[in-house]
CSV table of C-alpha atoms in Angstrom, one decimal:
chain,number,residue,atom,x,y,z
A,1,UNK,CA,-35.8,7.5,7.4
A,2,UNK,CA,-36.2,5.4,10.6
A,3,UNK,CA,-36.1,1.7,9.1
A,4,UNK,CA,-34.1,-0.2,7.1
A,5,UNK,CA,-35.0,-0.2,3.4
A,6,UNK,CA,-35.0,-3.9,2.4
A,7,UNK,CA,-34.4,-4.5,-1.3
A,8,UNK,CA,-35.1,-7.9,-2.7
A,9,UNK,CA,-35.4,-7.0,-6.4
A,10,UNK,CA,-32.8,-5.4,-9.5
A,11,UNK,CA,-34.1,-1.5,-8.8
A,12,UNK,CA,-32.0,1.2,-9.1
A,13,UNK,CA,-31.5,4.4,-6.6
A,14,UNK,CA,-31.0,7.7,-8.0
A,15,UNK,CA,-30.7,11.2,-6.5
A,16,UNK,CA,-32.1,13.9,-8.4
A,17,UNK,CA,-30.3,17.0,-7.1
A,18,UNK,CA,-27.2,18.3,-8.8
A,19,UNK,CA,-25.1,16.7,-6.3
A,20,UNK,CA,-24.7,13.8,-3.7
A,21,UNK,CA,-25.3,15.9,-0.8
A,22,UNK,CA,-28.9,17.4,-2.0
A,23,UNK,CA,-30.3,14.5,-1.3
A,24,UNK,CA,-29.7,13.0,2.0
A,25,UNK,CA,-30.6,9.7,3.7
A,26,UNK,CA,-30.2,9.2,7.5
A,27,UNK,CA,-31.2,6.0,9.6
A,28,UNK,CA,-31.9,7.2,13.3
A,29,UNK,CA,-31.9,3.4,14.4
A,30,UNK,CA,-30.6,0.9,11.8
A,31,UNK,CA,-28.5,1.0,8.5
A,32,UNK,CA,-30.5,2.4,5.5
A,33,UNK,CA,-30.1,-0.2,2.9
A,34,UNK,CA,-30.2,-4.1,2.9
A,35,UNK,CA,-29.7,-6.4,-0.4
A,36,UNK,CA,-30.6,-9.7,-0.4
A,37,UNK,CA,-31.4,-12.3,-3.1
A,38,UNK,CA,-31.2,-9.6,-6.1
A,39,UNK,CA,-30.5,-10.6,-9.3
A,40,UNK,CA,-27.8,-9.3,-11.4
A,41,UNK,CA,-28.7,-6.6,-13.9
A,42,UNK,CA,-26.8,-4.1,-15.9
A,43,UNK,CA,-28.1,-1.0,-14.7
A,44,UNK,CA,-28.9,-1.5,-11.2
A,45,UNK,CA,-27.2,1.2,-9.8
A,46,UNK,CA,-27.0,3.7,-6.4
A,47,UNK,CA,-26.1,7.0,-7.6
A,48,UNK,CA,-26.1,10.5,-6.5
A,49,UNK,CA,-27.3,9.8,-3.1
A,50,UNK,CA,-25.5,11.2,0.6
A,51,UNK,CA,-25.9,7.9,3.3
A,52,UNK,CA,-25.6,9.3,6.9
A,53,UNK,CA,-25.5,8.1,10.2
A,54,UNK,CA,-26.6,4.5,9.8
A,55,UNK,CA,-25.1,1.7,12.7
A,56,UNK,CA,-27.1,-1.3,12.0
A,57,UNK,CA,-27.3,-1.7,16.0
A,58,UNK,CA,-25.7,-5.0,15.9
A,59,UNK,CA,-24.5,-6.2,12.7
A,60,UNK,CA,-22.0,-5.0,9.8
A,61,UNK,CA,-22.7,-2.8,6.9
A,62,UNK,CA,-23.4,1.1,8.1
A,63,UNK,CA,-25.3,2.6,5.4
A,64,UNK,CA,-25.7,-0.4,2.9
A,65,UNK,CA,-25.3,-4.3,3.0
A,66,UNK,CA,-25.8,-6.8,0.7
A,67,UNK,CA,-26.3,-9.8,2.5
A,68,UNK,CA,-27.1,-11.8,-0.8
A,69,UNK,CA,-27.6,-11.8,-4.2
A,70,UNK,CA,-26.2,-9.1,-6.6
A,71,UNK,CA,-24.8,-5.2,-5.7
A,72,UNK,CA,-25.5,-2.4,-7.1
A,73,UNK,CA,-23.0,-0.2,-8.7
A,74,UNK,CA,-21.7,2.6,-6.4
A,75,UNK,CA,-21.8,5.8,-8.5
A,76,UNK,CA,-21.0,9.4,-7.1
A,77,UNK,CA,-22.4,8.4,-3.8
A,78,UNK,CA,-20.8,10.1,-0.1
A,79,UNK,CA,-21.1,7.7,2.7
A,80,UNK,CA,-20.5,9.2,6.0
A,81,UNK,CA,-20.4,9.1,9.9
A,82,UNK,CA,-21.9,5.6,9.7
A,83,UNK,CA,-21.0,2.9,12.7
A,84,UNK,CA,-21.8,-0.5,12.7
A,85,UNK,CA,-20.3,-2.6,15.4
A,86,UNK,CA,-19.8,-5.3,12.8
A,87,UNK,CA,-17.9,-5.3,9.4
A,88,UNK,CA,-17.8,-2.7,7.1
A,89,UNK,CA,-18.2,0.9,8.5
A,90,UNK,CA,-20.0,2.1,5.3
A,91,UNK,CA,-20.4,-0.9,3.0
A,92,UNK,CA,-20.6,-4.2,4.0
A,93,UNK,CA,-21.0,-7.2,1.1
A,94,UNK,CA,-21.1,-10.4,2.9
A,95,UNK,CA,-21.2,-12.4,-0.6
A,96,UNK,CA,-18.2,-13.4,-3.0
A,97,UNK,CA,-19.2,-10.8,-5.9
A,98,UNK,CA,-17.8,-8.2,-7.3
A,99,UNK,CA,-18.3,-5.0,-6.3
A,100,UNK,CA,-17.2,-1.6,-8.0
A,101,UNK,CA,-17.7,1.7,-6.2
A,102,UNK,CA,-16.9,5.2,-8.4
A,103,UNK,CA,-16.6,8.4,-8.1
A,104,UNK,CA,-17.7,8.3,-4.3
A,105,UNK,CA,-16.5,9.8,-0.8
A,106,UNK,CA,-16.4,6.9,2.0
A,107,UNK,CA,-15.9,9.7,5.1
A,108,UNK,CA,-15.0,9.6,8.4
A,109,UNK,CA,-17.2,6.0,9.0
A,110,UNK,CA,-16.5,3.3,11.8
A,111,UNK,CA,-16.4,-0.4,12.2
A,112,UNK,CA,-15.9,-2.5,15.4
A,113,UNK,CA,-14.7,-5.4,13.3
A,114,UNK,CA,-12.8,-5.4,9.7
A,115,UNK,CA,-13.1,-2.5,7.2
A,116,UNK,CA,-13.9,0.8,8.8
A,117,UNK,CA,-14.9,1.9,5.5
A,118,UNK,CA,-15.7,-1.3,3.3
A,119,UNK,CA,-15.6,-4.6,4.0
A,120,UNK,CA,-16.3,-7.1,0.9
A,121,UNK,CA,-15.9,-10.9,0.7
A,122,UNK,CA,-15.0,-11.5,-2.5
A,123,UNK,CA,-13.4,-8.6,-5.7
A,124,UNK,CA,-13.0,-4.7,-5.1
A,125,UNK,CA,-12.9,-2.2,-8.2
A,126,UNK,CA,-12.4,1.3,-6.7
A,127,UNK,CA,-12.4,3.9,-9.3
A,128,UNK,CA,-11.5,7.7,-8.5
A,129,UNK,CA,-12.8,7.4,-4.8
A,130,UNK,CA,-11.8,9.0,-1.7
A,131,UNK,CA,-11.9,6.9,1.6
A,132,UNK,CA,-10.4,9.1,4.4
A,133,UNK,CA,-11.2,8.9,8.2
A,134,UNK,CA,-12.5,5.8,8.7
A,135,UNK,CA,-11.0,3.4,11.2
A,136,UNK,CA,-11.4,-0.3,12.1
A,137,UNK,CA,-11.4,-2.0,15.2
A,138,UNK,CA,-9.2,-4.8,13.7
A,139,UNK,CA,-7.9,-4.5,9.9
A,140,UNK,CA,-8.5,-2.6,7.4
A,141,UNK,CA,-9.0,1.2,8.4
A,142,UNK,CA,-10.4,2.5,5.2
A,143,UNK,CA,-10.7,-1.1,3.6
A,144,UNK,CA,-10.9,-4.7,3.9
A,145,UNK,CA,-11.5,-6.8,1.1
A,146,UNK,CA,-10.9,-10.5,1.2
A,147,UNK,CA,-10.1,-10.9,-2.3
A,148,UNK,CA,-8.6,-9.1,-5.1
A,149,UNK,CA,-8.8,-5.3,-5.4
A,150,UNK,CA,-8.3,-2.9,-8.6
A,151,UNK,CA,-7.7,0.6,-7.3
A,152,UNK,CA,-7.0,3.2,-9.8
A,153,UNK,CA,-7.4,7.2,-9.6
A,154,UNK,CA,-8.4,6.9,-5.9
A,155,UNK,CA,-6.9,8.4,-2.4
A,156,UNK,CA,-6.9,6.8,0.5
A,157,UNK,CA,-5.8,8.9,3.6
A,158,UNK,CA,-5.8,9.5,7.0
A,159,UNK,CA,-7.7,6.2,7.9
A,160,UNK,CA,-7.0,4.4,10.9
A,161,UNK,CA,-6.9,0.4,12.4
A,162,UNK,CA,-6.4,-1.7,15.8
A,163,UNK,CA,-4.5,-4.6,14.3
A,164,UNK,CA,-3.7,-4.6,10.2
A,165,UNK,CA,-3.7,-2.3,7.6
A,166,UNK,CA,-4.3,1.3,8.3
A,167,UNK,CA,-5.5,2.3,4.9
A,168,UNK,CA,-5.7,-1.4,3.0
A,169,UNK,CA,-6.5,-4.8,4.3
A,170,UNK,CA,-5.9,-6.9,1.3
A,171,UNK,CA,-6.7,-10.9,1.3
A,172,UNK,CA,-5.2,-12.0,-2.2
A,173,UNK,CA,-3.2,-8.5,-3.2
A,174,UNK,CA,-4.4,-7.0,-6.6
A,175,UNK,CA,-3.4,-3.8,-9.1
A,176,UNK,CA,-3.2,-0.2,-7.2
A,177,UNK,CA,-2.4,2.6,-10.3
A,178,UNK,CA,-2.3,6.2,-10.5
A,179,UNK,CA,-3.6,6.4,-6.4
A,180,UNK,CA,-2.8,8.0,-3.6
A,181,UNK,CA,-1.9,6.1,-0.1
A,182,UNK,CA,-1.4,8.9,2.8
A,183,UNK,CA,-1.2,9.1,6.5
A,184,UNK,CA,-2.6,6.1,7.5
A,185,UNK,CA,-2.1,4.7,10.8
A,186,UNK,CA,-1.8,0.9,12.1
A,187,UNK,CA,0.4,-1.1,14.6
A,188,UNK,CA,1.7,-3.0,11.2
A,189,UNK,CA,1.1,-2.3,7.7
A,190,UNK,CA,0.4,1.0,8.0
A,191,UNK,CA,-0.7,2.4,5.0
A,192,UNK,CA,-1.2,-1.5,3.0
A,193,UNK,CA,-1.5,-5.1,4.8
A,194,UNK,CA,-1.8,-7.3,1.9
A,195,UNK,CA,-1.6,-11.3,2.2
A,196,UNK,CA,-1.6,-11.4,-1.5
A,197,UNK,CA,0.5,-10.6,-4.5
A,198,UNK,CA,0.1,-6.9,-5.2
A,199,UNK,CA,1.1,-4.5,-8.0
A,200,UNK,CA,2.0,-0.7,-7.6
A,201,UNK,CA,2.0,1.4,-10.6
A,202,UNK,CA,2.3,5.4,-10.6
A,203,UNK,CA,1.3,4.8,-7.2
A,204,UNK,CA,2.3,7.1,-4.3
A,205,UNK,CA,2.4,5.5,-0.7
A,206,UNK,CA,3.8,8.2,1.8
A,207,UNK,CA,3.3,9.4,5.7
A,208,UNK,CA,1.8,6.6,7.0
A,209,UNK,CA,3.0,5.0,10.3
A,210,UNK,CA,3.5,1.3,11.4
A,211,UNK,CA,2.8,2.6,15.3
A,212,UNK,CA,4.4,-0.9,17.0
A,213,UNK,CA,5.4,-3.2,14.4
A,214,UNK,CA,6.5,-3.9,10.6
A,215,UNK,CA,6.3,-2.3,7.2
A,216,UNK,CA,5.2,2.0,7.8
A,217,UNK,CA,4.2,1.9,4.2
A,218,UNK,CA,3.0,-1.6,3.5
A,219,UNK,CA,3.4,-5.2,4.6
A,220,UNK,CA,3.1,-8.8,3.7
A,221,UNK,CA,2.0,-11.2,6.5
A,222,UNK,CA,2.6,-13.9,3.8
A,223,UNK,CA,5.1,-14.4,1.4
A,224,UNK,CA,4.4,-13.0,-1.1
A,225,UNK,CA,6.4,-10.4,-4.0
A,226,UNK,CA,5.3,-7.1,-3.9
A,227,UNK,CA,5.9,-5.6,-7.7
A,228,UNK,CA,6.7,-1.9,-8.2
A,229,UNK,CA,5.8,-1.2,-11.3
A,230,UNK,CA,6.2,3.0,-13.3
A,231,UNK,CA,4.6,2.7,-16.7
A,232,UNK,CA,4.4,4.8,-19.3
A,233,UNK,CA,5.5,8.5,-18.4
A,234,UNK,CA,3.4,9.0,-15.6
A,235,UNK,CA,4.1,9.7,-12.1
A,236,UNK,CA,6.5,7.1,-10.8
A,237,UNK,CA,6.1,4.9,-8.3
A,238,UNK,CA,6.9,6.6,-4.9
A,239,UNK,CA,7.6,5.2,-1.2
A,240,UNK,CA,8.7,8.1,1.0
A,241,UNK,CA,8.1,9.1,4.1
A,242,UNK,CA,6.9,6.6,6.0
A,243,UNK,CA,8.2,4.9,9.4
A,244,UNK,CA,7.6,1.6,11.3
A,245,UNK,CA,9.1,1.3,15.1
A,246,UNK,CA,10.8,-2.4,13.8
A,247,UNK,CA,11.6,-3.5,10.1
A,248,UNK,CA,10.6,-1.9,6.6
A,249,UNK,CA,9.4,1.7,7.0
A,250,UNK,CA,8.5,1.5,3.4
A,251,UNK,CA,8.1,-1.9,2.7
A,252,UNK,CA,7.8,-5.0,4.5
A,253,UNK,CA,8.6,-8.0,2.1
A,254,UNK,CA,9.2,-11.1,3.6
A,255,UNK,CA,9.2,-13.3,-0.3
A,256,UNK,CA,11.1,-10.1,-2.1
A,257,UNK,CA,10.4,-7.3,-4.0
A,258,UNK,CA,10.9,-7.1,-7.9
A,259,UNK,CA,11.4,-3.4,-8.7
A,260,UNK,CA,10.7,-2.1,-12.6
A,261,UNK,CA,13.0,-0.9,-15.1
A,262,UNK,CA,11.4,2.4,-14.8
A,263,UNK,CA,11.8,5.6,-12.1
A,264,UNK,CA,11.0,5.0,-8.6
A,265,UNK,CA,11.6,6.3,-5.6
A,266,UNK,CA,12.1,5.3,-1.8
A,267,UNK,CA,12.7,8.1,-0.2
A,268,UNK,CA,12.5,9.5,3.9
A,269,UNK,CA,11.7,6.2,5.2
A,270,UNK,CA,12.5,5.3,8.7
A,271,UNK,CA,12.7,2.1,10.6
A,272,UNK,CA,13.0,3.1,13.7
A,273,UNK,CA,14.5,0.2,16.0
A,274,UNK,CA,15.3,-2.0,13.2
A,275,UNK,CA,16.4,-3.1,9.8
A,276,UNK,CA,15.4,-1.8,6.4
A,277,UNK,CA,14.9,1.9,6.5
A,278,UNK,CA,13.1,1.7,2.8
A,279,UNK,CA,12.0,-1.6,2.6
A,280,UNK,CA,13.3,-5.2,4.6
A,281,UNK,CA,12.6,-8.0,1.9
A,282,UNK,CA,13.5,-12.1,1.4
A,283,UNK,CA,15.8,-10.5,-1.6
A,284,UNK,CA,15.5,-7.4,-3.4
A,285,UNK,CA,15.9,-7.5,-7.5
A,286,UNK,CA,15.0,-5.4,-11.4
A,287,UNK,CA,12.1,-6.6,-13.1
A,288,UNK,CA,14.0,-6.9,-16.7
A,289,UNK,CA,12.3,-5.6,-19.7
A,290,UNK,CA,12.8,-6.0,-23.7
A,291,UNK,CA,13.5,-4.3,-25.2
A,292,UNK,CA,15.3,-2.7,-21.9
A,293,UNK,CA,14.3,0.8,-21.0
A,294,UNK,CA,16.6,3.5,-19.2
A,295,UNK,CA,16.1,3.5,-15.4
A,296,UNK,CA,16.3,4.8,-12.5
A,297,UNK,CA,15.9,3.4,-9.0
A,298,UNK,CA,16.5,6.4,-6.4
A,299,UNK,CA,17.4,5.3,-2.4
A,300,UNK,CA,17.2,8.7,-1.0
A,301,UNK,CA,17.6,9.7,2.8
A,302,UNK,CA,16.6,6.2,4.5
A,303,UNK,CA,17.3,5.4,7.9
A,304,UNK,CA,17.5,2.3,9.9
A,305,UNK,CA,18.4,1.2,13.9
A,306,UNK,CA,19.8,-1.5,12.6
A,307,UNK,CA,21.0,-2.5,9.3
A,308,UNK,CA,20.3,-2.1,6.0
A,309,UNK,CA,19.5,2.4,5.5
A,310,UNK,CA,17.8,1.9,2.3
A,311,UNK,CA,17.4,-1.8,1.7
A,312,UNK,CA,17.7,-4.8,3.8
A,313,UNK,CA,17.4,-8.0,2.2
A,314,UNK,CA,18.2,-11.9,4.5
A,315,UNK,CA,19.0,-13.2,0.6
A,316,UNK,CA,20.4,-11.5,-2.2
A,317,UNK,CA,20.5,-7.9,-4.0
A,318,UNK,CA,20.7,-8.0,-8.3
A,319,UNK,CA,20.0,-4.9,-9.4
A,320,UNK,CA,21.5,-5.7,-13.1
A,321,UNK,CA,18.1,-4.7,-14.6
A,322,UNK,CA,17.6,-1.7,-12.8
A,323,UNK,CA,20.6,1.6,-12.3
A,324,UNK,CA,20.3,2.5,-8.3
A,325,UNK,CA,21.1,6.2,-6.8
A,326,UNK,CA,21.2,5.7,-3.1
A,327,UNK,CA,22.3,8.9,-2.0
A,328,UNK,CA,22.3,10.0,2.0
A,329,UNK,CA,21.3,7.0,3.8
A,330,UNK,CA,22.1,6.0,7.1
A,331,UNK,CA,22.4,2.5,8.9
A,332,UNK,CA,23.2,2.5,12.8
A,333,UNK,CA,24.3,-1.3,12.3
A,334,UNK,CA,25.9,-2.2,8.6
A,335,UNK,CA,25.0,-1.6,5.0
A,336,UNK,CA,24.4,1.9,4.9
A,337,UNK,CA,22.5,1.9,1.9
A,338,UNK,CA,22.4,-2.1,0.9
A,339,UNK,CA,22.3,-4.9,2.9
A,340,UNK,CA,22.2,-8.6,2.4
A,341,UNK,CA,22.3,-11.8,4.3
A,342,UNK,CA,23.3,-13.3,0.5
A,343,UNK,CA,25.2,-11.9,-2.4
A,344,UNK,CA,24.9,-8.1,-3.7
A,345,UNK,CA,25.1,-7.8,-7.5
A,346,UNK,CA,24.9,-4.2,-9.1
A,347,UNK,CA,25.0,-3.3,-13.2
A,348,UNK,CA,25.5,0.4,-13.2
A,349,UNK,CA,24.2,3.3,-10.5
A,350,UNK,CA,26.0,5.3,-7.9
A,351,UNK,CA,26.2,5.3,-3.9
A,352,UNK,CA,26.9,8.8,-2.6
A,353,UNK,CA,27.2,10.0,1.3
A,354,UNK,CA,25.9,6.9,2.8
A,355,UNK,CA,26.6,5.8,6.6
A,356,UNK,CA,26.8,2.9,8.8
A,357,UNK,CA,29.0,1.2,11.3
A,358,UNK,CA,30.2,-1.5,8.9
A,359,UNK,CA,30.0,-0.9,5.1
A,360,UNK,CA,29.2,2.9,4.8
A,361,UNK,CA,27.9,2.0,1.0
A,362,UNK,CA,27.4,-2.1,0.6
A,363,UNK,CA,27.5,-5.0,3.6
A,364,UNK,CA,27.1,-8.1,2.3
A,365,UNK,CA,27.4,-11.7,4.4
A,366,UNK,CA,28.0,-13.0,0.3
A,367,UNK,CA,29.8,-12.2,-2.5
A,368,UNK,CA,29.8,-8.2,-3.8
A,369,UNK,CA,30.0,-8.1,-7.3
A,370,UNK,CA,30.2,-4.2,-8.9
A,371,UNK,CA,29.9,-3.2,-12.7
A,372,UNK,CA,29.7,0.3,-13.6
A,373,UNK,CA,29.2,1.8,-10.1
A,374,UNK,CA,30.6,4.4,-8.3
A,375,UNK,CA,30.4,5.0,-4.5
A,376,UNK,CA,31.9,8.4,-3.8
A,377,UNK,CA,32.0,9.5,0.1
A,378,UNK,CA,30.6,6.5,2.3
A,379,UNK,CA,31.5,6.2,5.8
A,380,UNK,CA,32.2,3.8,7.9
A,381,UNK,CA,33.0,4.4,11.8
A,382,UNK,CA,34.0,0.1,11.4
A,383,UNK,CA,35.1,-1.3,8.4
A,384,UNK,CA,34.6,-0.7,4.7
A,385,UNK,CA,33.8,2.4,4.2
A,386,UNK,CA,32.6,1.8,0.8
A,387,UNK,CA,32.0,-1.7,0.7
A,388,UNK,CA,32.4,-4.9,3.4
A,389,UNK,CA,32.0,-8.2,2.7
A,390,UNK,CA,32.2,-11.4,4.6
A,391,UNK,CA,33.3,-13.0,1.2
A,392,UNK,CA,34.6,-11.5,-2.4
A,393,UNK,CA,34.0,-8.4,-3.5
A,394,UNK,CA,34.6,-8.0,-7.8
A,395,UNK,CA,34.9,-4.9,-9.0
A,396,UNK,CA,34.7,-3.8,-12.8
A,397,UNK,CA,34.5,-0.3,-13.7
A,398,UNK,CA,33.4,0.9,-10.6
A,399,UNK,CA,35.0,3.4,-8.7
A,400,UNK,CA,35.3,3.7,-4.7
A,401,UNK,CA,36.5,7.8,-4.4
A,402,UNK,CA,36.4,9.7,-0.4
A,403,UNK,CA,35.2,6.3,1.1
């Protein structure tokens, strides 16, 4: 199909074959669907359908835009090799709706602008899609979405962008559940840039890179508290993996990060040439529950140039609500596994094998306070080999063994 196909009214675009890919609609010269002015209705609906090669020569929105008006839902549809110069690689909605996608492949697209798979202006609901290899020639490699998102049974991989956000470019945060967030690419915030509070449940964000800045995994360019959150007995929450050449390879945190009282997991992270191997936060604490719920909170193999091997936080560390196990991490500065400008409180947990010049387990500029922990075999080339403090350090119950 050479032009544009302009839709002004609530129809509905369905693909009769068995599968998206038996039928096929290519633009040679222009994108191959425009909305504008459509009312809202509540079957209007793009389904079953494979959008191909569309550019929209000067403008945003690839395959489909919906410049006003009402979108369609997004149901088993692939969207592919489209490149607009604009916004939106595939999917470009320039009005502040909401738009819900399902069940579709967003592949291997390109924007010159924001969202090198979709761009929106206003909500996102992505439900059990796939956006891989896409990339943006500002934020938002495989999405950019200037409001709230709700991503849930999705993956989002291997996307790429020039500025924010390799995988997500988020403007007011959201809920991510029960989705994958892999080997995606960006100077900072490589796998999530979000500039809003955002929620991660059952959610596994690993391999991607921050290439020349902050947060490998995810970053905050406002403050903002980034809330881990494992319900129920599915997957936990995992950050592993991922690297930034400064602070945060998992996380970058600037407000704090509340963690939940159930499993998760930072784990491989790296900051390369600076502080907070898993995650660099304002100040680091449990989310309480009630009734309270057994938990785990495992720090595993992070490393950091500077200080802080698992966590690095400029205020304080309470981890009352939550039981750490940060086994094996490794600070060149101080705080091999903790680090905080402010006061590190701990209720229960363990800190095994972990390195750094000062404070092989704990550095804190504050008071340490320890219930119920033992550090067994930290190392210190400094001082403390366990623990160093620029203040107090209380312990009760706790144990310091090898240290």
């Amino acid at each position: 199909v050479t032009p544009t196909i302009t839709v002004g009214k609530a129809v509905s675009l369905i693909g009769g074959g068995a599968a998206p890919a038996t039928v096929k609609l290519r633009s040679s010269t222009s994108r191959m669907f425009l909305y504008q002015n459509v009312p809202l209705t509540a079957t209007m609906v793009i389904s079953n359908l494979m959008v191909e090669n569309g550019n929209a020569t000067t403008q945003d929105g690839g395959a489909i835009r919906v410049l006003s008006g009402k979108a369609p839902l997004i149901h088993t549809v692939v969207m592919s090799n489209n490149t607009p110069p604009g916004n939106g690689g595939a999917l470009r909605v320039d009005t502040v709706i909401t738009v819900t996608v399902v069940n579709s492949l967003v592949l291997s697209n390109a924007a010159g602008n924001n969202g090198g798979g979709i761009s929106v202006a206003g909500d996102l609901v992505l439900i059990d899609t796939r956006v891989e290899l896409n990339a943006a020639g500002q934020n938002g490699g495989g999405v950019f979405a200037s409001r709230v998102v709700t991503i849930s049974g999705s993956t989002v991989q291997t996307n790429t962008a020039a500025n924010l956000g390799g995988g997500l470019a988020l403007g007011l945060g959201g809920l991510i559940s029960a989705t994958k967030v892999l080997s995606n690419a960006a100077p900072a915030g490589g796998g999530i840039q979000t500039s809003g509070a955002i929620t991660l449940a059952n959610t596994l964000v690993a391999r991607n890179t921050a290439r020349a800045s902050d947060g490998g995994g995810m970053y905050s360019t406002q403050a903002v508290t980034i809330t881990l959150l494992a319900l129920g007995t599915l997957t936990p929450t995992e950050i592993s993996a991922n690297s930034a050449i400064t602070h945060g390879g998992g996380i970058y945190a600037p407000s704090g990060l509340l963690l939940s009282t159930s499993s998760n997991l930072f784990k491989g992270n790296r900051a390369l040439a600076g502080d907070g191997g898993g995650a660099w936060a304002g100040a680091i604490a449990g989310l309480p529950s009630d009734p309270p719920l057994g938990s785990t909170l495992l720090i595993d193999s992070n490393s950091a140039g500077g200080n802080g091997g698992g966590f690095r936080a400029t205020g304080s560390i309470a981890l009352t609500a939550v039981s750490p196990a940060a086994l094996s991490n490794a600070a060149s500065g101080d705080g091999g596994a903790l680090y905080a400008g402010g006061p590190i409180t701990i209720a229960g947990g363990n800190l095994d094998f972990n390195e750094a010049n000062n404070g092989g387990g704990l550095y804190a500029a504050g008071d340490i306070q320890l219930q119920d922990v033992d550090l067994y075999g930290d190392q210190a080339s400094g001082s403390g080999g366990c623990v160093s403090s620029r203040a107090a350090v209380t312990l009760k119950a706790s144990r310091l063994t090898y240290c």
